[in-house]
Every structure is written in C-alpha cells, then in structure tokens.
Short mmCIF file of C-alpha atoms (C1' of nucleotides) in Angstrom, two decimals:
data_model
loop_
_atom_site.label_atom_id
_atom_site.label_comp_id
_atom_site.label_asym_id
_atom_site.label_seq_id
_atom_site.Cartn_x
_atom_site.Cartn_y
_atom_site.Cartn_z
CA UNK N 1 79.69 90.39 56.84
CA UNK N 2 76.66 88.51 55.63
CA UNK N 3 74.14 90.68 57.46
CA UNK N 4 74.68 93.59 55.09
CA UNK N 5 73.05 91.74 52.21
CA UNK N 6 70.29 93.97 50.92
CA UNK N 7 67.97 94.33 47.92
CA UNK N 8 69.99 96.13 45.28
CA UNK N 9 67.32 98.76 44.75
CA UNK N 10 67.12 100.05 48.29
CA UNK N 11 70.86 99.82 48.84
CA UNK N 12 71.61 103.32 47.63
CA UNK N 13 68.55 104.94 49.10
CA UNK N 14 69.30 108.35 50.62
CA UNK N 15 67.44 107.39 53.78
CA UNK N 16 69.60 104.30 54.12
CA UNK N 17 72.70 106.40 53.74
CA UNK N 18 71.39 108.85 56.33
CA UNK N 19 70.78 106.01 58.78
CA UNK N 20 74.22 104.54 58.16
CA UNK N 21 75.88 107.91 58.67
CA UNK N 22 73.94 108.73 61.81
CA UNK N 23 74.50 105.29 63.29
CA UNK N 24 78.19 105.46 62.49
CA UNK N 25 78.57 108.75 64.25
CA UNK N 26 76.62 107.66 67.32
CA UNK N 27 78.22 104.22 67.65
CA UNK N 28 81.70 105.60 67.22
CA UNK N 29 81.07 108.32 69.77
CA UNK N 30 79.34 106.24 72.41
CA UNK N 31 79.84 102.54 71.79
CA UNK N 32 77.27 99.90 71.02
CA UNK N 33 75.24 99.50 74.17
CA UNK N 34 74.92 103.21 74.90
CA UNK N 35 73.17 103.99 71.62
CA UNK N 36 69.44 103.37 71.31
CA UNK N 37 67.60 102.81 68.08
CA UNK N 38 65.47 105.83 69.03
CA UNK N 39 68.58 107.97 69.04
CA UNK N 40 69.68 106.66 65.66
CA UNK N 41 66.27 107.35 64.18
CA UNK N 42 66.21 110.86 65.62
CA UNK N 43 69.73 111.66 64.45
CA UNK N 44 69.01 110.33 60.98
CA UNK N 45 65.72 112.19 60.74
CA UNK N 46 63.66 109.10 60.06
CA UNK N 47 61.27 107.04 62.12
CA UNK N 48 62.19 103.88 63.88
CA UNK N 49 59.98 101.83 61.60
CA UNK N 50 61.87 103.08 58.56
CA UNK N 51 65.08 102.20 60.24
CA UNK N 52 63.92 98.65 60.79
CA UNK N 53 62.83 98.51 57.14
CA UNK N 54 66.48 98.85 56.12
CA UNK N 55 68.23 96.95 58.91
CA UNK N 56 66.65 93.92 60.44
CA UNK N 57 68.10 94.48 63.90
CA UNK N 58 70.39 96.66 65.91
CA UNK N 59 73.16 94.12 65.50
CA UNK N 60 72.80 94.06 61.72
CA UNK N 61 72.97 97.85 61.64
CA UNK N 62 76.10 97.77 63.76
CA UNK N 63 77.78 95.24 61.52
CA UNK N 64 77.00 97.35 58.47
CA UNK N 65 78.48 100.40 60.15
CA UNK N 66 81.70 98.64 61.07
CA UNK N 67 82.24 97.25 57.58
CA UNK N 68 81.50 100.66 56.12
CA UNK N 69 83.88 102.61 58.33
CA UNK N 70 86.72 100.12 58.26
CA UNK N 71 87.20 100.18 54.53
CA UNK N 72 86.73 103.95 54.45
CA UNK N 73 89.50 104.42 57.01
CA UNK N 74 91.87 101.94 55.42
CA UNK N 75 91.93 104.09 52.32
CA UNK N 76 93.17 106.97 54.45
CA UNK N 77 96.41 105.12 55.08
CA UNK N 78 98.67 106.17 52.23
CA UNK N 79 102.18 104.83 52.39
CA UNK N 80 103.04 106.21 48.94
CA UNK N 81 106.60 106.77 47.87
CA UNK N 82 108.57 107.24 51.06
CA UNK N 83 111.39 105.08 49.77
CA UNK N 84 113.48 108.00 48.54
CA UNK N 85 115.35 108.68 51.76
CA UNK N 86 117.93 106.84 53.86
CA UNK N 87 116.36 103.87 55.67
CA UNK N 88 116.40 105.50 59.08
CA UNK N 89 114.73 108.68 57.87
CA UNK N 90 112.21 106.81 55.75
CA UNK N 91 111.29 104.64 58.73
CA UNK N 92 110.83 107.67 60.92
CA UNK N 93 108.50 109.28 58.40
CA UNK N 94 106.55 106.09 57.89
CA UNK N 95 106.36 105.54 61.63
CA UNK N 96 105.05 109.00 62.29
CA UNK N 97 102.50 108.56 59.54
CA UNK N 98 101.32 105.31 61.07
CA UNK N 99 101.17 106.81 64.54
CA UNK N 100 98.96 109.65 63.37
CA UNK N 101 96.71 107.11 61.74
CA UNK N 102 96.50 104.92 64.85
CA UNK N 103 95.68 107.89 67.03
CA UNK N 104 92.93 109.29 64.82
CA UNK N 105 89.79 109.31 66.98
CA UNK N 106 87.82 107.17 64.56
CA UNK N 107 90.55 104.55 64.40
CA UNK N 108 90.93 104.46 68.17
CA UNK N 109 87.21 104.15 68.71
CA UNK N 110 86.86 101.41 66.14
CA UNK N 111 89.63 99.51 67.88
CA UNK N 112 87.95 99.92 71.24
CA UNK N 113 84.55 98.85 69.95
CA UNK N 114 85.90 95.84 68.08
CA UNK N 115 87.62 94.63 71.24
CA UNK N 116 84.76 95.45 73.54
CA UNK N 117 82.01 93.86 71.46
CA UNK N 118 84.10 91.27 69.64
CA UNK N 119 83.07 88.44 71.93
CA UNK N 120 79.39 88.96 71.47
CA UNK N 121 79.62 89.51 67.71
CA UNK N 122 82.28 87.19 66.27
CA UNK N 123 81.48 88.23 62.72
CA UNK N 124 82.27 91.79 63.65
CA UNK N 125 85.61 90.86 65.16
CA UNK N 126 86.66 88.97 62.06
CA UNK N 127 85.50 91.70 59.70
CA UNK N 128 87.39 94.31 61.70
CA UNK N 129 90.55 92.24 61.91
CA UNK N 130 90.62 91.54 58.18
CA UNK N 131 89.71 95.04 57.01
CA UNK N 132 91.81 96.79 59.65
CA UNK N 133 94.99 95.46 61.28
CA UNK N 134 95.59 92.68 58.77
CA UNK N 135 95.21 94.93 55.74
CA UNK N 136 97.46 97.51 57.38
CA UNK N 137 100.13 94.97 58.17
CA UNK N 138 100.10 93.73 54.60
CA UNK N 139 100.70 97.21 53.31
CA UNK N 140 103.65 97.77 55.62
CA UNK N 141 104.95 94.33 54.66
CA UNK N 142 104.89 95.39 51.02
CA UNK N 143 106.82 98.51 51.97
CA UNK N 144 109.44 96.41 53.76
CA UNK N 145 109.70 94.08 50.78
CA UNK N 146 110.44 97.04 48.56
CA UNK N 147 113.16 98.13 50.99
CA UNK N 148 114.63 94.67 50.93
CA UNK N 149 114.59 94.68 47.13
CA UNK N 150 116.68 97.83 47.33
CA UNK N 151 119.17 96.00 49.59
CA UNK N 152 118.43 98.29 52.51
CA UNK N 153 117.32 95.40 54.72
CA UNK N 154 119.51 92.47 55.65
CA UNK N 155 119.46 89.62 53.18
CA UNK N 156 117.96 87.25 55.77
CA UNK N 157 115.41 89.73 57.09
CA UNK N 158 111.75 88.62 57.10
CA UNK N 159 109.73 91.56 55.76
CA UNK N 160 106.50 90.40 57.36
CA UNK N 161 108.13 90.05 60.75
CA UNK N 162 109.84 93.41 60.38
CA UNK N 163 106.49 95.00 59.57
CA UNK N 164 104.82 93.37 62.56
CA UNK N 165 107.56 94.43 64.91
CA UNK N 166 107.57 97.98 63.62
CA UNK N 167 103.82 98.36 63.89
CA UNK N 168 103.75 96.72 67.29
CA UNK N 169 106.37 99.03 68.74
CA UNK N 170 104.54 102.05 67.43
CA UNK N 171 101.22 100.86 68.78
CA UNK N 172 102.54 99.89 72.15
CA UNK N 173 104.39 102.99 72.99
CA UNK N 174 101.59 105.50 72.96
CA UNK N 175 98.46 103.80 71.79
CA UNK N 176 97.34 101.96 74.88
CA UNK N 177 96.94 105.14 76.87
CA UNK N 178 95.14 106.74 73.96
CA UNK N 179 92.81 103.78 73.54
CA UNK N 180 91.99 103.82 77.25
CA UNK N 181 91.32 107.54 77.04
CA UNK N 182 93.91 108.38 79.65
CA UNK N 183 95.24 111.95 79.40
CA UNK N 184 97.43 113.65 78.52
CA UNK N 185 97.36 113.37 74.74
CA UNK N 186 100.94 112.78 73.56
CA UNK N 187 102.67 115.86 72.19
CA UNK N 188 104.11 116.19 68.71
CA UNK N 189 107.58 115.84 70.16
CA UNK N 190 106.65 112.63 71.96
CA UNK N 191 105.19 111.18 68.80
CA UNK N 192 108.31 112.05 66.84
CA UNK N 193 110.45 110.50 69.56
CA UNK N 194 108.36 107.33 69.61
CA UNK N 195 108.62 106.99 65.83
CA UNK N 196 112.36 107.64 65.92
CA UNK N 197 112.91 105.08 68.68
CA UNK N 198 111.01 102.37 66.85
CA UNK N 199 112.76 103.26 63.60
CA UNK N 200 116.15 102.90 65.21
CA UNK N 201 115.34 99.48 66.61
CA UNK N 202 114.19 98.29 63.20
CA UNK N 203 117.29 99.70 61.54
CA UNK N 204 119.58 98.02 64.04
CA UNK N 205 117.74 94.69 63.89
CA UNK N 206 116.83 94.50 60.22
CA UNK N 207 118.92 97.13 58.42
CA UNK N 208 121.58 96.17 55.90
CA UNK N 209 124.42 98.17 57.45
CA UNK N 210 125.69 96.23 60.44
CA UNK N 211 125.02 98.15 63.64
CA UNK N 212 126.60 101.53 63.10
CA UNK N 213 124.94 104.87 63.62
CA UNK N 214 122.99 106.03 60.59
CA UNK N 215 124.17 108.90 58.39
CA UNK N 216 121.07 110.97 59.10
CA UNK N 217 121.34 111.99 62.68
CA UNK G 1 89.14 103.66 92.87
CA UNK G 2 87.15 105.71 95.33
CA UNK G 3 83.94 103.74 94.96
CA UNK G 4 85.34 100.78 96.84
CA UNK G 5 85.44 102.64 100.14
CA UNK G 6 83.55 100.57 102.66
CA UNK G 7 82.96 100.30 106.40
CA UNK G 8 85.88 98.31 107.76
CA UNK G 9 83.61 95.87 109.56
CA UNK G 10 81.63 94.70 106.55
CA UNK G 11 84.67 94.65 104.30
CA UNK G 12 85.61 91.07 105.10
CA UNK G 13 82.09 89.74 105.27
CA UNK G 14 81.76 86.30 103.65
CA UNK G 15 78.70 87.49 101.74
CA UNK G 16 80.67 90.40 100.35
CA UNK G 17 83.40 88.05 99.24
CA UNK G 18 80.83 85.78 97.64
CA UNK G 19 79.36 88.69 95.73
CA UNK G 20 82.78 89.87 94.60
CA UNK G 21 83.71 86.40 93.44
CA UNK G 22 80.47 85.79 91.61
CA UNK G 23 80.53 89.21 89.98
CA UNK G 24 84.14 88.72 88.94
CA UNK G 25 83.38 85.45 87.27
CA UNK G 26 80.31 86.77 85.48
CA UNK G 27 81.83 90.08 84.36
CA UNK G 28 84.98 88.42 83.10
CA UNK G 29 83.01 85.82 81.22
CA UNK G 30 80.39 88.08 79.68
CA UNK G 31 81.42 91.72 79.92
CA UNK G 32 79.74 94.54 81.77
CA UNK G 33 76.50 95.17 79.94
CA UNK G 34 75.58 91.52 79.51
CA UNK G 35 75.55 90.81 83.25
CA UNK G 36 72.46 91.70 85.28
CA UNK G 37 72.40 92.34 88.97
CA UNK G 38 69.85 89.55 89.21
CA UNK G 39 72.38 87.16 87.75
CA UNK G 40 75.06 88.29 90.20
CA UNK G 41 72.71 87.85 93.13
CA UNK G 42 71.69 84.40 91.95
CA UNK G 43 75.28 83.28 91.33
CA UNK G 44 76.38 84.59 94.72
CA UNK G 45 73.44 83.01 96.51
CA UNK G 46 72.21 86.25 98.04
CA UNK G 47 69.32 88.54 97.34
CA UNK G 48 69.57 91.67 95.29
CA UNK G 49 68.91 93.85 98.30
CA UNK G 50 71.89 92.35 100.10
CA UNK G 51 73.98 92.98 97.07
CA UNK G 52 73.00 96.63 97.10
CA UNK G 53 73.79 96.80 100.81
CA UNK G 54 77.45 96.13 99.99
CA UNK G 55 77.79 97.93 96.67
CA UNK G 56 75.91 101.11 96.00
CA UNK G 57 75.51 100.51 92.27
CA UNK G 58 76.38 98.17 89.45
CA UNK G 59 79.21 100.47 88.46
CA UNK G 60 80.69 100.49 91.95
CA UNK G 61 80.56 96.71 92.02
CA UNK G 62 82.31 96.57 88.67
CA UNK G 63 85.06 98.93 89.80
CA UNK G 64 85.64 96.82 92.89
CA UNK G 65 85.89 93.69 90.77
CA UNK G 66 88.43 95.22 88.42
CA UNK G 67 90.65 96.51 91.20
CA UNK G 68 90.43 93.14 92.89
CA UNK G 69 91.34 91.05 89.86
CA UNK G 70 94.04 93.35 88.56
CA UNK G 71 96.21 93.18 91.63
CA UNK G 72 95.55 89.45 91.98
CA UNK G 73 96.77 88.85 88.45
CA UNK G 74 99.77 91.12 88.68
CA UNK G 75 101.13 88.94 91.43
CA UNK G 76 101.03 86.01 89.02
CA UNK G 77 103.72 87.63 86.92
CA UNK G 78 106.96 86.39 88.41
CA UNK G 79 110.08 87.51 86.63
CA UNK G 80 112.34 86.03 89.29
CA UNK G 81 115.95 85.22 88.60
CA UNK G 82 116.16 84.64 84.86
CA UNK G 83 119.39 86.58 84.65
CA UNK G 84 121.60 83.51 84.82
CA UNK G 85 121.68 82.74 81.10
CA UNK G 86 123.08 84.44 78.00
CA UNK G 87 121.07 87.53 77.08
CA UNK G 88 119.40 85.95 74.08
CA UNK G 89 118.26 82.89 75.98
CA UNK G 90 117.17 84.91 78.99
CA UNK G 91 115.11 87.17 76.75
CA UNK G 92 113.47 84.21 75.08
CA UNK G 93 112.49 82.73 78.41
CA UNK G 94 111.22 86.03 79.73
CA UNK G 95 109.35 86.66 76.49
CA UNK G 96 107.65 83.31 76.57
CA UNK G 97 106.72 83.87 80.19
CA UNK G 98 105.18 87.24 79.34
CA UNK G 99 103.32 85.81 76.36
CA UNK G 100 101.74 83.11 78.49
CA UNK G 101 100.68 85.78 80.93
CA UNK G 102 99.20 88.02 78.24
CA UNK G 103 97.24 85.15 76.74
CA UNK G 104 95.76 83.91 80.00
CA UNK G 105 91.98 84.15 79.58
CA UNK G 106 91.54 86.38 82.59
CA UNK G 107 94.19 88.80 81.41
CA UNK G 108 92.76 88.93 77.90
CA UNK G 109 89.26 89.51 79.17
CA UNK G 110 90.34 92.23 81.56
CA UNK G 111 92.09 93.95 78.69
CA UNK G 112 88.99 93.73 76.52
CA UNK G 113 86.70 95.00 79.23
CA UNK G 114 88.97 97.87 80.18
CA UNK G 115 89.09 99.02 76.59
CA UNK G 116 85.44 98.46 75.91
CA UNK G 117 84.12 100.21 79.00
CA UNK G 118 87.00 102.62 79.58
CA UNK G 119 85.25 105.54 77.97
CA UNK G 120 82.19 105.32 80.14
CA UNK G 121 84.11 104.69 83.36
CA UNK G 122 87.31 106.76 83.34
CA UNK G 123 88.18 105.70 86.88
CA UNK G 124 88.17 102.13 85.75
CA UNK G 125 90.47 102.82 82.82
CA UNK G 126 92.99 104.57 85.05
CA UNK G 127 92.86 101.88 87.71
CA UNK G 128 93.40 99.19 85.11
CA UNK G 129 96.24 101.02 83.41
CA UNK G 130 98.10 101.63 86.66
CA UNK G 131 97.59 98.21 88.18
CA UNK G 132 98.07 96.35 84.90
CA UNK G 133 100.20 97.48 81.96
CA UNK G 134 102.10 100.17 83.83
CA UNK G 135 103.03 97.91 86.73
CA UNK G 136 104.06 95.21 84.29
CA UNK G 137 106.23 97.57 82.29
CA UNK G 138 107.94 98.75 85.43
CA UNK G 139 108.85 95.21 86.35
CA UNK G 140 110.31 94.49 82.95
CA UNK G 141 112.16 97.82 83.11
CA UNK G 142 113.74 96.72 86.38
CA UNK G 143 114.78 93.49 84.71
CA UNK G 144 116.39 95.43 81.86
CA UNK G 145 118.17 97.69 84.33
CA UNK G 146 119.65 94.66 85.99
CA UNK G 147 120.84 93.39 82.61
CA UNK G 148 122.41 96.76 81.92
CA UNK G 149 124.13 96.70 85.28
CA UNK G 150 125.68 93.42 84.20
CA UNK G 151 126.93 95.09 80.99
CA UNK G 152 124.76 92.92 78.82
CA UNK G 153 122.94 95.89 77.32
CA UNK G 154 124.65 98.69 75.41
CA UNK G 155 125.93 101.50 77.58
CA UNK G 156 123.58 104.00 75.95
CA UNK G 157 120.53 101.73 76.03
CA UNK G 158 117.40 103.09 77.69
CA UNK G 159 116.02 100.26 79.87
CA UNK G 160 112.52 101.69 79.95
CA UNK G 161 112.40 101.96 76.18
CA UNK G 162 113.85 98.49 75.77
CA UNK G 163 111.17 97.13 78.07
CA UNK G 164 108.40 98.92 76.17
CA UNK G 165 109.65 97.71 72.84
CA UNK G 166 110.01 94.16 74.03
CA UNK G 167 106.56 94.04 75.55
CA UNK G 168 105.02 95.73 72.54
CA UNK G 169 106.50 93.28 70.08
CA UNK G 170 105.28 90.36 72.15
CA UNK G 171 101.81 91.79 72.47
CA UNK G 172 101.48 92.74 68.86
CA UNK G 173 102.50 89.49 67.32
CA UNK G 174 99.86 87.21 68.71
CA UNK G 175 97.76 89.10 71.18
CA UNK G 176 95.47 91.08 68.93
CA UNK G 177 93.97 87.98 67.41
CA UNK G 178 93.61 86.47 70.86
CA UNK G 179 91.97 89.57 72.26
CA UNK G 180 89.51 89.66 69.38
CA UNK G 181 88.75 86.00 69.95
CA UNK G 182 89.76 85.02 66.44
CA UNK G 183 90.82 81.37 66.11
CA UNK G 184 93.03 79.50 65.88
CA UNK G 185 94.75 79.72 69.24
CA UNK G 186 98.50 80.02 68.61
CA UNK G 187 100.44 76.80 69.07
CA UNK G 188 103.31 76.31 71.48
CA UNK G 189 105.73 76.44 68.56
CA UNK G 190 104.29 79.74 67.35
CA UNK G 191 104.57 81.24 70.80
CA UNK G 192 108.17 80.12 71.09
CA UNK G 193 108.90 81.56 67.66
CA UNK G 194 107.27 84.87 68.54
CA UNK G 195 109.27 85.13 71.75
CA UNK G 196 112.49 84.22 69.95
CA UNK G 197 111.88 86.79 67.21
CA UNK G 198 111.23 89.60 69.67
CA UNK G 199 114.23 88.53 71.73
CA UNK G 200 116.51 88.67 68.72
CA UNK G 201 115.38 92.17 67.80
CA UNK G 202 116.02 93.38 71.32
CA UNK G 203 119.43 91.74 71.40
CA UNK G 204 120.41 93.30 68.08
CA UNK G 205 119.09 96.73 69.01
CA UNK G 206 120.01 96.93 72.68
CA UNK G 207 122.52 94.13 73.34
CA UNK G 208 126.11 94.88 74.30
CA UNK G 209 127.74 92.70 71.63
CA UNK G 210 127.58 94.61 68.38
CA UNK G 211 125.37 92.81 65.90
CA UNK G 212 126.81 89.34 65.69
CA UNK G 213 124.91 86.12 66.09
CA UNK G 214 124.54 85.04 69.71
CA UNK G 215 126.41 82.10 71.16
CA UNK G 216 123.19 80.25 71.99
CA UNK G 217 121.76 79.28 68.69
"C1'" DG M 1 58.02 103.28 52.34
"C1'" DT M 2 57.09 106.06 55.91
"C1'" DC M 3 54.93 107.64 59.80
"C1'" DT M 4 52.67 107.59 64.96
"C1'" DA M 5 51.61 104.98 68.63
"C1'" DT M 6 52.14 100.97 71.32
"C1'" DA M 7 53.21 96.29 72.95
"C1'" DT M 8 56.54 93.89 75.71
"C1'" DT M 9 60.51 92.69 78.04
"C1'" DG M 10 64.45 93.09 80.84
"C1'" DG M 11 66.90 94.90 84.39
"C1'" DG M 12 68.50 98.61 87.85
"C1'" DA M 13 67.08 100.07 92.11
"C1'" DT M 14 63.97 100.26 96.44
"C1'" DA M 15 60.18 99.51 100.26
"C1'" DG M 16 59.01 97.14 104.04
"C1'" DA M 17 58.78 92.83 106.86
"C1'" DC M 18 61.68 89.95 109.81
"C1'" DG X 1 71.64 92.46 107.45
"C1'" DT X 2 68.82 89.82 104.85
"C1'" DC X 3 64.93 88.57 102.47
"C1'" DT X 4 60.53 88.95 99.07
"C1'" DA X 5 58.02 91.59 96.19
"C1'" DT X 6 57.63 95.51 93.48
"C1'" DC X 7 58.34 99.94 91.13
"C1'" DC X 8 59.77 102.20 87.12
"C1'" DC X 9 62.09 103.34 83.26
"C1'" DA X 10 64.46 102.58 79.01
"C1'" DA X 11 64.86 100.35 74.86
"C1'" DT X 12 63.90 96.77 71.17
"C1'" DA X 13 60.68 95.66 68.05
"C1'" DT X 14 56.00 95.84 65.80
"C1'" DA X 15 50.98 97.05 64.37
"C1'" DG X 16 48.33 99.66 61.58
"C1'" DA X 17 47.12 104.03 59.15
"C1'" DC X 18 48.45 106.88 55.09
#
DNA sequence: GTCTATATTGGGATAGAC
DNA sequence: GTCTATCCCAATATAGAC
C-alpha cells in the first residue's frame, strides 16, 4: 500500500498511533462511509488538522488501517504442531481453529469491508487479499504438505488444492451467515460439527487410507 | 422486506418501473453510498420529487431494488435434468454451471453489496440471504437428493451437507478474487478445472462407489 | 505540530405551483 | 402525480493563530 509512506520521524509518533488505533476501531465497527473524520479526531483525542497532518486523506488513513490490522490478525493464526494425531482428528482440530479465526469479529468485519469497499479502492482489495486469505491459504498448504510428507495424504494429492477445499468448506458452512450478521450465532456444537464434516470430506478425498472409516470415531 | 409495501395502483406504474430499473443499474454498478438520488432521478428521466412519491427514502428504494434483482437472478439458475450422466460428469457440468452463475457480474455485485451494507440494513441482509444463497443451496440439495434416490450417493450421505460442501468449494476456489475485483479473470480452462476438482472431491466423499477412479476420465 | 474556526461542497429530503 | 427550486445538514478539507 503506497499511501502509507511517511517521514520516518513522525512514523512512530504517539499521536499517529492514537489516530491509527481510533480509526481502526471506528472503521471496523461501522464501515468506511459511516465514519467521519470528526469522529476519528474526537476518538483519538486530537484535532482534525493534526489528523490531516499525518494522513493526507480519509482514503489514505483507511488504507493504513487495513494494512495495519491485516498483518496483526494474520499473526493470530497459529497452526503450530497439530500433526501429532491421526489425520482425521488433526483435521478436526485444525478446522475448528480456523473456524474460530474466521468468526472472530475483527476478521469478519475486515472481510466485509474489503468486499464492500474493494471496488472503489483497488489497492485496498489487493492488500487485503495478499495479507489475508492468500497468506492463510499458504499456511494451510504448508500444513498439508507436511501431512503428505508423512504419507498421510494420497501420493497424488495436491496439497494446495486440499488446503483450498478445506478452507472453502469451513468458510461456506457457517461464515456467510456470520458475515451478513444474520442470527443466531452458531453454537459450539455446530462449529465442532462443521469442522468434523469438512475434515471427513478431506480425509475421504485426500487421505492415504482408501475410504474406510477412521480409527478415531 | 416490509419497506416495499405500496398502493396496488401505483405499483405497476411505468415511472416506478423506470426508477427501479435505473436505481438497480446504478446501485449494482457503484454500490449504495456512491449513488445519489439526483443521479437516480436523472437516469430514470423523472424528477426527484416523483422519485420520493414512489419510494419513501433512499434506503427503501435500495431494499426494493435488492428484492427485485435477487428473485430475477435466482430464476436464471436452471439445474434442469443433468441427472442423465455418470455422477462425476454430472457433477462437473453442474459445478461449471454454478460457477458461471456465481461469477456473473450482477451476482458478484449483489454479493458485495449485501456484505458491505448488511450491517447497516439488517432487513436487506436477511432478504438477500433468503432469496439468494439459501434458495440456491436448497435447489442443489434437491439435486443431491435425486442423486441419492438413484443410489449414486452413499446410503449414509447427507444431501444438504453434500450440497453445501460442493457449493462452498466452488465458491472458494475462484470467487473470492472475483468478488474483490482482483484480476486476472479466470480462464475457461481454470473454471473447468475448478469444477472438476470440486466434483472429484464430492464423488470421493459422497459417491456410492467406494473410492475408485470414475469411469468417465 | 497542534489547535479553533471556517470555507465549501454534495446530497437527502421537501414546499408549492401546475 | 409531476415538476422546479430550495432548504438544510453533514462531512471533507483548510486557513491562520499559537
């Protein structure tokens, strides 16, 4: 995002950080159009003129916020060592982990905003896609590659495709309603069931053992 | 959507239809916030006052447009008789059909708008969800049920789940980039490949024949 | 750099004539 | 029902003092 370029000296200013924080909170709560620069200034405890001293326009501020939050959230997604379990169980744990991540309010809102404003701000859409979904998919792909190295996926399985399919099934099952803000919020049991269902499909389609029921059931 | 209630006599007025058409085009091209009531009036060839005579507010007009377009588009999705082919081939055809539908500009834009504005207009989000994704899923579920009735799905397969997983995999693979407006547009070959990949996963996970390669390959 | 105060525009909604 | 003309407010951006 080129708009975030900034003199190195003012970059770490506490006021700048305050503005970025305040703007992030407001944008992620209310969307782009609904937030005025007055509100940002008030929330940050600075004047509007100061705000414009750090960010040349509302759009530039928005872009900075998105870049900031995306990388911060991506670091939340820890896939660590969940390889030490039978494939089916490991997939279920990973799936549940991913689901919780997708449904986190900040992640949902970022998704909504990126889609809603993506047309008007192409830079924003690209930055979001690269820092968000693409980075996430790459991490799950790496996980699948490790599984394949352990001969737990079929020899002809495509790890990237397996990752995409797994993520997509997780997203689709519960996320659309969540992203649209349609109640009710899915229960723990529903989330577990969604993760288990997606895990079973992946195991059947990509797992090394032919098509039999898994040991962990 | 309660806001569309209207005296029966004025409902079919040509001016009303002109307004609805113009507003639909503008909203779907530019999103909600970027379209002014002036622009709608100009595009429709009526005055603003006339516009307000038919729709009490910008929001009411928007809700009417969404309801209108959603049902119109849903009728586009014809799943007709694609049962007369081996499961794998039938799934590939159905998948490609669904992908084309999902990627149609109007469908993409409606998706984006519903997500972007869904928080501020909960009625809109619900109307979209019911008339769009939910209706679509139900139709694919019916298709899966028919396949199961023909013993082409496993006896313990859940048609609704199979439909959700199929749709989700199709959506995920290419749609996110499309919805974000990130080039390049996927090629015909990529779309075919995406449909084939999702079809194979479904066949392996839900198909009646154990896990063997299909006859049509 | 930071503030207060203000210029300016754009757009949602309405009044009143016909 | 339809138009023209207008009100009015909100919000982006800036001018000028300290």
